[in-house]
Amino acid sequence: MAPGHRRGSVPAALLLLVATVLGSLCLSLTASPEAQKGYNFGFVRHARDAPLVSHYNYIVVGGGTAGCPLAATLSEHSRVLLLERGGLPYGNRNVSSEYHFADALADTSPRSPAQRFVSEDGVVNARARVLGGGSCLNAGFYTRASSGYVRAAGWDPRLVNASYRWVERELVFRPDVPRWQCALREGLLQAGVTPDNGYTLEHIQGTKIGGTIFDRAGRRHTAADFLRRAHPRRLTVFLRATCFAEGAAKPVAYGVVFTDPAGVRHHVYLRGGAKSEVIVTAGTLGSPQLLMLSGVGPRGQLEKHGILPVLDQPMVGQGVADNPMNSVFVPSPVPVALSLVQIVGVSRFGTFIEGVSGSQFGIPLHERGAARRARSFGMFSPMTGQLGTVPPKERTPEAMRRAAEAMRRLDRRAFRGGFILEKILGPMSTGHIALRSADPDANPAVTFNYFRDPRDVERCVRGIETIERVVRSRAFAPFTYANVTAMEAAVLSRRTGLQAANHLPVNLLPRRATDTRTLQQYCRETVMTIWHYHGGCHVGAVVDQDYRVLGVRGLRVVDSSTFKYSPGTNPQATVMMLGRYMGLKIQKERWTRNDETH
């Protein structure tokens, strides 16, 4: 690791962001010939090819869902450096193929595009480490924020709409909705989640078909695709760069230092004086972590890890939240086509209802042997950390292993069907992020405090009750068994030795004769993540309305860490929009400063 930001180790009176490339993780990172030809990505380079000293107008730290559109936009008129700690998403079927969506989340290897972490609450989660960020890992659903969210954020509605349209032209498609999803849609309407809004990208009350970033061939399009819009001679991208900070007494960002795998130090400086900036877009975990490693954060926490405080800012890392999700597996008497999230019911009481389906949950049926034994069973499985049948604090690696083995022993008929899930609006419950160490590549300690606020619990209860009505609806009848006895007989293989459906390592509907839990308890004990965490650098607490870090010159944060609440039913659309939106605003500020100078 490059020299840390330790007491007495910083000679300059400036905040200095440092990027270190870890030799153990480095691959050949120059874009493949196919990527260069199709995406004009010749500007994606290996760190060892960097000059020892270089200068840029903007340095964007984090090539994720916000960082890619931001860097592409800024490069239209300025020289931009984009640093990303992961690799390229192209050529990796776990990223690009809808059929292998869950495999990326199940991959815990050091080179995985998903870095697993477990919250202090005991819920298994993941953060992205790949160019394109979370858009490379999610279920693809695309929906804008509501007009009320836009007003509350203080954004310019016209610029917001233009930015959304820019995003949508590049990578948003209308899904081809299969029968199971159609039944879910009709079931939601029959359950009272009205009106029927048809296909729309707007976030409005009722039931709708949303957009998707998967095209008709099942190929994922990601935020990295926005780099096709970049000026190829004004943008430089370095991959596998793990960023941390080194600073001193005065909080002014002026450059970046990174080392290549050989340990050679490369210095990158901002050029253009006050018109140039370092912009952190490292996500909900990464951005607060980087600020704290830079000496901007709670003094006590920084000193605990030997970090010299540059600015005592107790709100860095505070107000972090993850929308709690609870899912119900609905076995089907007939095979069900693969589908990720396409339909959403936006309720009147603060719960969103969605669904995913597929007989083998994304694993091609022709695979046999080792490939079949290694299947991930989709996004709601112990292989991806979604073990909702075990209370959070009991989701140990051993419990996950036992659940995975149980799933492999079950007859394939046991996994015909789909999951209907509910996500809580907001949420009202929040937590915090704290450093575990001064190692920038290590996950920080994350506490979400799921369901601490009773309002979240009651919303969950109403969401589960809505799912019950959907499952019992006339529209959904073709995909459900007539009664519990028939379902148990159908989904349990005699070879498994399991005696009751309760032993399935997936959640079935609560309120069974053998289930004595209240729905409140069910919500708490089956809580999982939907990967929509946010906060830690809130507007008004850590950054101002223009996303400048309060008390630090030349530094902004532009990503989901600035959100107090998660926008829409899926935040990716708004995170991408924000990257474009702030790129345009920063450009305008630069032009205004130039005019004032002359």
JSON list of C-alpha atoms in Angstrom, two decimals, residues 2-90:
[
{"chain": "A", "resi": 2, "resn": "ALA", "atom": "CA", "xyz": [1.24, 3.47, -0.78]},
{"chain": "A", "resi": 3, "resn": "PRO", "atom": "CA", "xyz": [2.15, 5.75, 2.12]},
{"chain": "A", "resi": 4, "resn": "GLY", "atom": "CA", "xyz": [-0.89, 6.32, 4.28]},
{"chain": "A", "resi": 5, "resn": "HIS", "atom": "CA", "xyz": [-2.29, 9.54, 5.62]},
{"chain": "A", "resi": 6, "resn": "ARG", "atom": "CA", "xyz": [-0.65, 9.14, 9.02]},
{"chain": "A", "resi": 7, "resn": "ARG", "atom": "CA", "xyz": [0.33, 11.63, 11.68]},
{"chain": "A", "resi": 8, "resn": "GLY", "atom": "CA", "xyz": [3.49, 13.49, 10.78]},
{"chain": "A", "resi": 9, "resn": "SER", "atom": "CA", "xyz": [3.80, 11.86, 7.37]},
{"chain": "A", "resi": 10, "resn": "VAL", "atom": "CA", "xyz": [2.43, 14.67, 5.19]},
{"chain": "A", "resi": 11, "resn": "PRO", "atom": "CA", "xyz": [4.83, 17.39, 4.09]},
{"chain": "A", "resi": 12, "resn": "ALA", "atom": "CA", "xyz": [2.43, 19.50, 2.02]},
{"chain": "A", "resi": 13, "resn": "ALA", "atom": "CA", "xyz": [-0.34, 21.73, 3.33]},
{"chain": "A", "resi": 14, "resn": "LEU", "atom": "CA", "xyz": [-2.89, 20.32, 0.92]},
{"chain": "A", "resi": 15, "resn": "LEU", "atom": "CA", "xyz": [-5.42, 17.50, 0.72]},
{"chain": "A", "resi": 16, "resn": "LEU", "atom": "CA", "xyz": [-4.00, 14.95, -1.69]},
{"chain": "A", "resi": 17, "resn": "LEU", "atom": "CA", "xyz": [-6.08, 12.05, -3.00]},
{"chain": "A", "resi": 18, "resn": "VAL", "atom": "CA", "xyz": [-3.96, 9.01, -3.74]},
{"chain": "A", "resi": 19, "resn": "ALA", "atom": "CA", "xyz": [-4.77, 6.06, -6.01]},
{"chain": "A", "resi": 20, "resn": "THR", "atom": "CA", "xyz": [-2.81, 2.84, -5.60]},
{"chain": "A", "resi": 21, "resn": "VAL", "atom": "CA", "xyz": [-2.93, 0.01, -8.12]},
{"chain": "A", "resi": 22, "resn": "LEU", "atom": "CA", "xyz": [-2.67, -3.35, -6.36]},
{"chain": "A", "resi": 23, "resn": "GLY", "atom": "CA", "xyz": [-0.26, -5.61, -8.19]},
{"chain": "A", "resi": 24, "resn": "SER", "atom": "CA", "xyz": [-1.98, -8.78, -6.97]},
{"chain": "A", "resi": 25, "resn": "LEU", "atom": "CA", "xyz": [-5.21, -7.78, -8.70]},
{"chain": "A", "resi": 26, "resn": "CYS", "atom": "CA", "xyz": [-3.82, -6.40, -11.94]},
{"chain": "A", "resi": 27, "resn": "LEU", "atom": "CA", "xyz": [-4.58, -7.96, -15.28]},
{"chain": "A", "resi": 28, "resn": "SER", "atom": "CA", "xyz": [-4.00, -6.73, -18.80]},
{"chain": "A", "resi": 29, "resn": "LEU", "atom": "CA", "xyz": [-6.43, -3.87, -18.65]},
{"chain": "A", "resi": 30, "resn": "THR", "atom": "CA", "xyz": [-6.16, -2.30, -22.08]},
{"chain": "A", "resi": 31, "resn": "ALA", "atom": "CA", "xyz": [-9.53, -2.60, -23.78]},
{"chain": "A", "resi": 32, "resn": "SER", "atom": "CA", "xyz": [-9.91, -5.65, -26.01]},
{"chain": "A", "resi": 33, "resn": "PRO", "atom": "CA", "xyz": [-9.80, -5.05, -29.79]},
{"chain": "A", "resi": 34, "resn": "GLU", "atom": "CA", "xyz": [-13.54, -5.74, -29.89]},
{"chain": "A", "resi": 35, "resn": "ALA", "atom": "CA", "xyz": [-14.22, -3.19, -27.17]},
{"chain": "A", "resi": 36, "resn": "GLN", "atom": "CA", "xyz": [-11.99, -0.62, -28.82]},
{"chain": "A", "resi": 37, "resn": "LYS", "atom": "CA", "xyz": [-13.68, -1.13, -32.18]},
{"chain": "A", "resi": 38, "resn": "GLY", "atom": "CA", "xyz": [-17.25, -1.14, -30.85]},
{"chain": "A", "resi": 39, "resn": "TYR", "atom": "CA", "xyz": [-16.87, 1.42, -28.10]},
{"chain": "A", "resi": 40, "resn": "ASN", "atom": "CA", "xyz": [-13.86, 3.51, -29.13]},
{"chain": "A", "resi": 41, "resn": "PHE", "atom": "CA", "xyz": [-12.22, 2.72, -25.78]},
{"chain": "A", "resi": 42, "resn": "GLY", "atom": "CA", "xyz": [-8.61, 3.31, -26.72]},
{"chain": "A", "resi": 43, "resn": "PHE", "atom": "CA", "xyz": [-8.42, 5.75, -23.81]},
{"chain": "A", "resi": 44, "resn": "VAL", "atom": "CA", "xyz": [-8.76, 2.89, -21.29]},
{"chain": "A", "resi": 45, "resn": "ARG", "atom": "CA", "xyz": [-5.21, 2.26, -20.19]},
{"chain": "A", "resi": 46, "resn": "HIS", "atom": "CA", "xyz": [-3.06, 0.27, -17.83]},
{"chain": "A", "resi": 47, "resn": "ALA", "atom": "CA", "xyz": [-1.51, 2.23, -14.96]},
{"chain": "A", "resi": 48, "resn": "ARG", "atom": "CA", "xyz": [2.00, 1.25, -15.96]},
{"chain": "A", "resi": 49, "resn": "ASP", "atom": "CA", "xyz": [1.52, 3.26, -19.17]},
{"chain": "A", "resi": 50, "resn": "ALA", "atom": "CA", "xyz": [0.83, 6.47, -17.27]},
{"chain": "A", "resi": 51, "resn": "PRO", "atom": "CA", "xyz": [3.39, 9.30, -17.36]},
{"chain": "A", "resi": 52, "resn": "LEU", "atom": "CA", "xyz": [5.16, 10.09, -14.12]},
{"chain": "A", "resi": 53, "resn": "VAL", "atom": "CA", "xyz": [3.57, 13.55, -14.07]},
{"chain": "A", "resi": 54, "resn": "SER", "atom": "CA", "xyz": [0.37, 14.64, -15.79]},
{"chain": "A", "resi": 55, "resn": "HIS", "atom": "CA", "xyz": [-2.27, 17.35, -15.53]},
{"chain": "A", "resi": 56, "resn": "TYR", "atom": "CA", "xyz": [-6.07, 17.29, -15.88]},
{"chain": "A", "resi": 57, "resn": "ASN", "atom": "CA", "xyz": [-8.92, 19.72, -15.40]},
{"chain": "A", "resi": 58, "resn": "TYR", "atom": "CA", "xyz": [-10.97, 17.12, -13.54]},
{"chain": "A", "resi": 59, "resn": "ILE", "atom": "CA", "xyz": [-10.10, 13.92, -11.71]},
{"chain": "A", "resi": 60, "resn": "VAL", "atom": "CA", "xyz": [-13.09, 11.61, -11.19]},
{"chain": "A", "resi": 61, "resn": "VAL", "atom": "CA", "xyz": [-12.49, 8.95, -8.53]},
{"chain": "A", "resi": 62, "resn": "GLY", "atom": "CA", "xyz": [-14.81, 6.01, -9.18]},
{"chain": "A", "resi": 63, "resn": "GLY", "atom": "CA", "xyz": [-15.94, 4.78, -12.60]},
{"chain": "A", "resi": 64, "resn": "GLY", "atom": "CA", "xyz": [-19.39, 3.67, -11.50]},
{"chain": "A", "resi": 65, "resn": "THR", "atom": "CA", "xyz": [-23.01, 4.45, -12.24]},
{"chain": "A", "resi": 66, "resn": "ALA", "atom": "CA", "xyz": [-22.50, 8.19, -11.70]},
{"chain": "A", "resi": 67, "resn": "GLY", "atom": "CA", "xyz": [-18.79, 8.46, -12.51]},
{"chain": "A", "resi": 68, "resn": "CYS", "atom": "CA", "xyz": [-19.00, 7.21, -16.12]},
{"chain": "A", "resi": 69, "resn": "PRO", "atom": "CA", "xyz": [-21.68, 9.65, -17.34]},
{"chain": "A", "resi": 70, "resn": "LEU", "atom": "CA", "xyz": [-20.03, 12.45, -15.36]},
{"chain": "A", "resi": 71, "resn": "ALA", "atom": "CA", "xyz": [-16.59, 11.82, -16.87]},
{"chain": "A", "resi": 72, "resn": "ALA", "atom": "CA", "xyz": [-18.04, 11.45, -20.37]},
{"chain": "A", "resi": 73, "resn": "THR", "atom": "CA", "xyz": [-19.88, 14.76, -20.05]},
{"chain": "A", "resi": 74, "resn": "LEU", "atom": "CA", "xyz": [-16.93, 16.69, -18.62]},
{"chain": "A", "resi": 75, "resn": "SER", "atom": "CA", "xyz": [-14.66, 15.40, -21.39]},
{"chain": "A", "resi": 76, "resn": "GLU", "atom": "CA", "xyz": [-16.72, 17.27, -23.97]},
{"chain": "A", "resi": 77, "resn": "HIS", "atom": "CA", "xyz": [-14.79, 20.44, -23.12]},
{"chain": "A", "resi": 78, "resn": "SER", "atom": "CA", "xyz": [-12.10, 19.50, -20.56]},
{"chain": "A", "resi": 79, "resn": "ARG", "atom": "CA", "xyz": [-9.32, 17.01, -19.93]},
{"chain": "A", "resi": 80, "resn": "VAL", "atom": "CA", "xyz": [-10.56, 14.34, -17.52]},
{"chain": "A", "resi": 81, "resn": "LEU", "atom": "CA", "xyz": [-8.96, 11.44, -15.65]},
{"chain": "A", "resi": 82, "resn": "LEU", "atom": "CA", "xyz": [-11.27, 8.64, -14.48]},
{"chain": "A", "resi": 83, "resn": "LEU", "atom": "CA", "xyz": [-9.99, 6.17, -11.88]},
{"chain": "A", "resi": 84, "resn": "GLU", "atom": "CA", "xyz": [-11.78, 2.85, -11.30]},
{"chain": "A", "resi": 85, "resn": "ARG", "atom": "CA", "xyz": [-10.69, 0.13, -8.90]},
{"chain": "A", "resi": 86, "resn": "GLY", "atom": "CA", "xyz": [-12.26, -2.68, -10.96]},
{"chain": "A", "resi": 87, "resn": "GLY", "atom": "CA", "xyz": [-11.88, -3.97, -14.49]},
{"chain": "A", "resi": 88, "resn": "LEU", "atom": "CA", "xyz": [-13.83, -3.83, -17.73]},
{"chain": "A", "resi": 89, "resn": "PRO", "atom": "CA", "xyz": [-17.37, -5.25, -17.82]},
{"chain": "A", "resi": 90, "resn": "TYR", "atom": "CA", "xyz": [-17.05, -6.38, -21.43]}
]
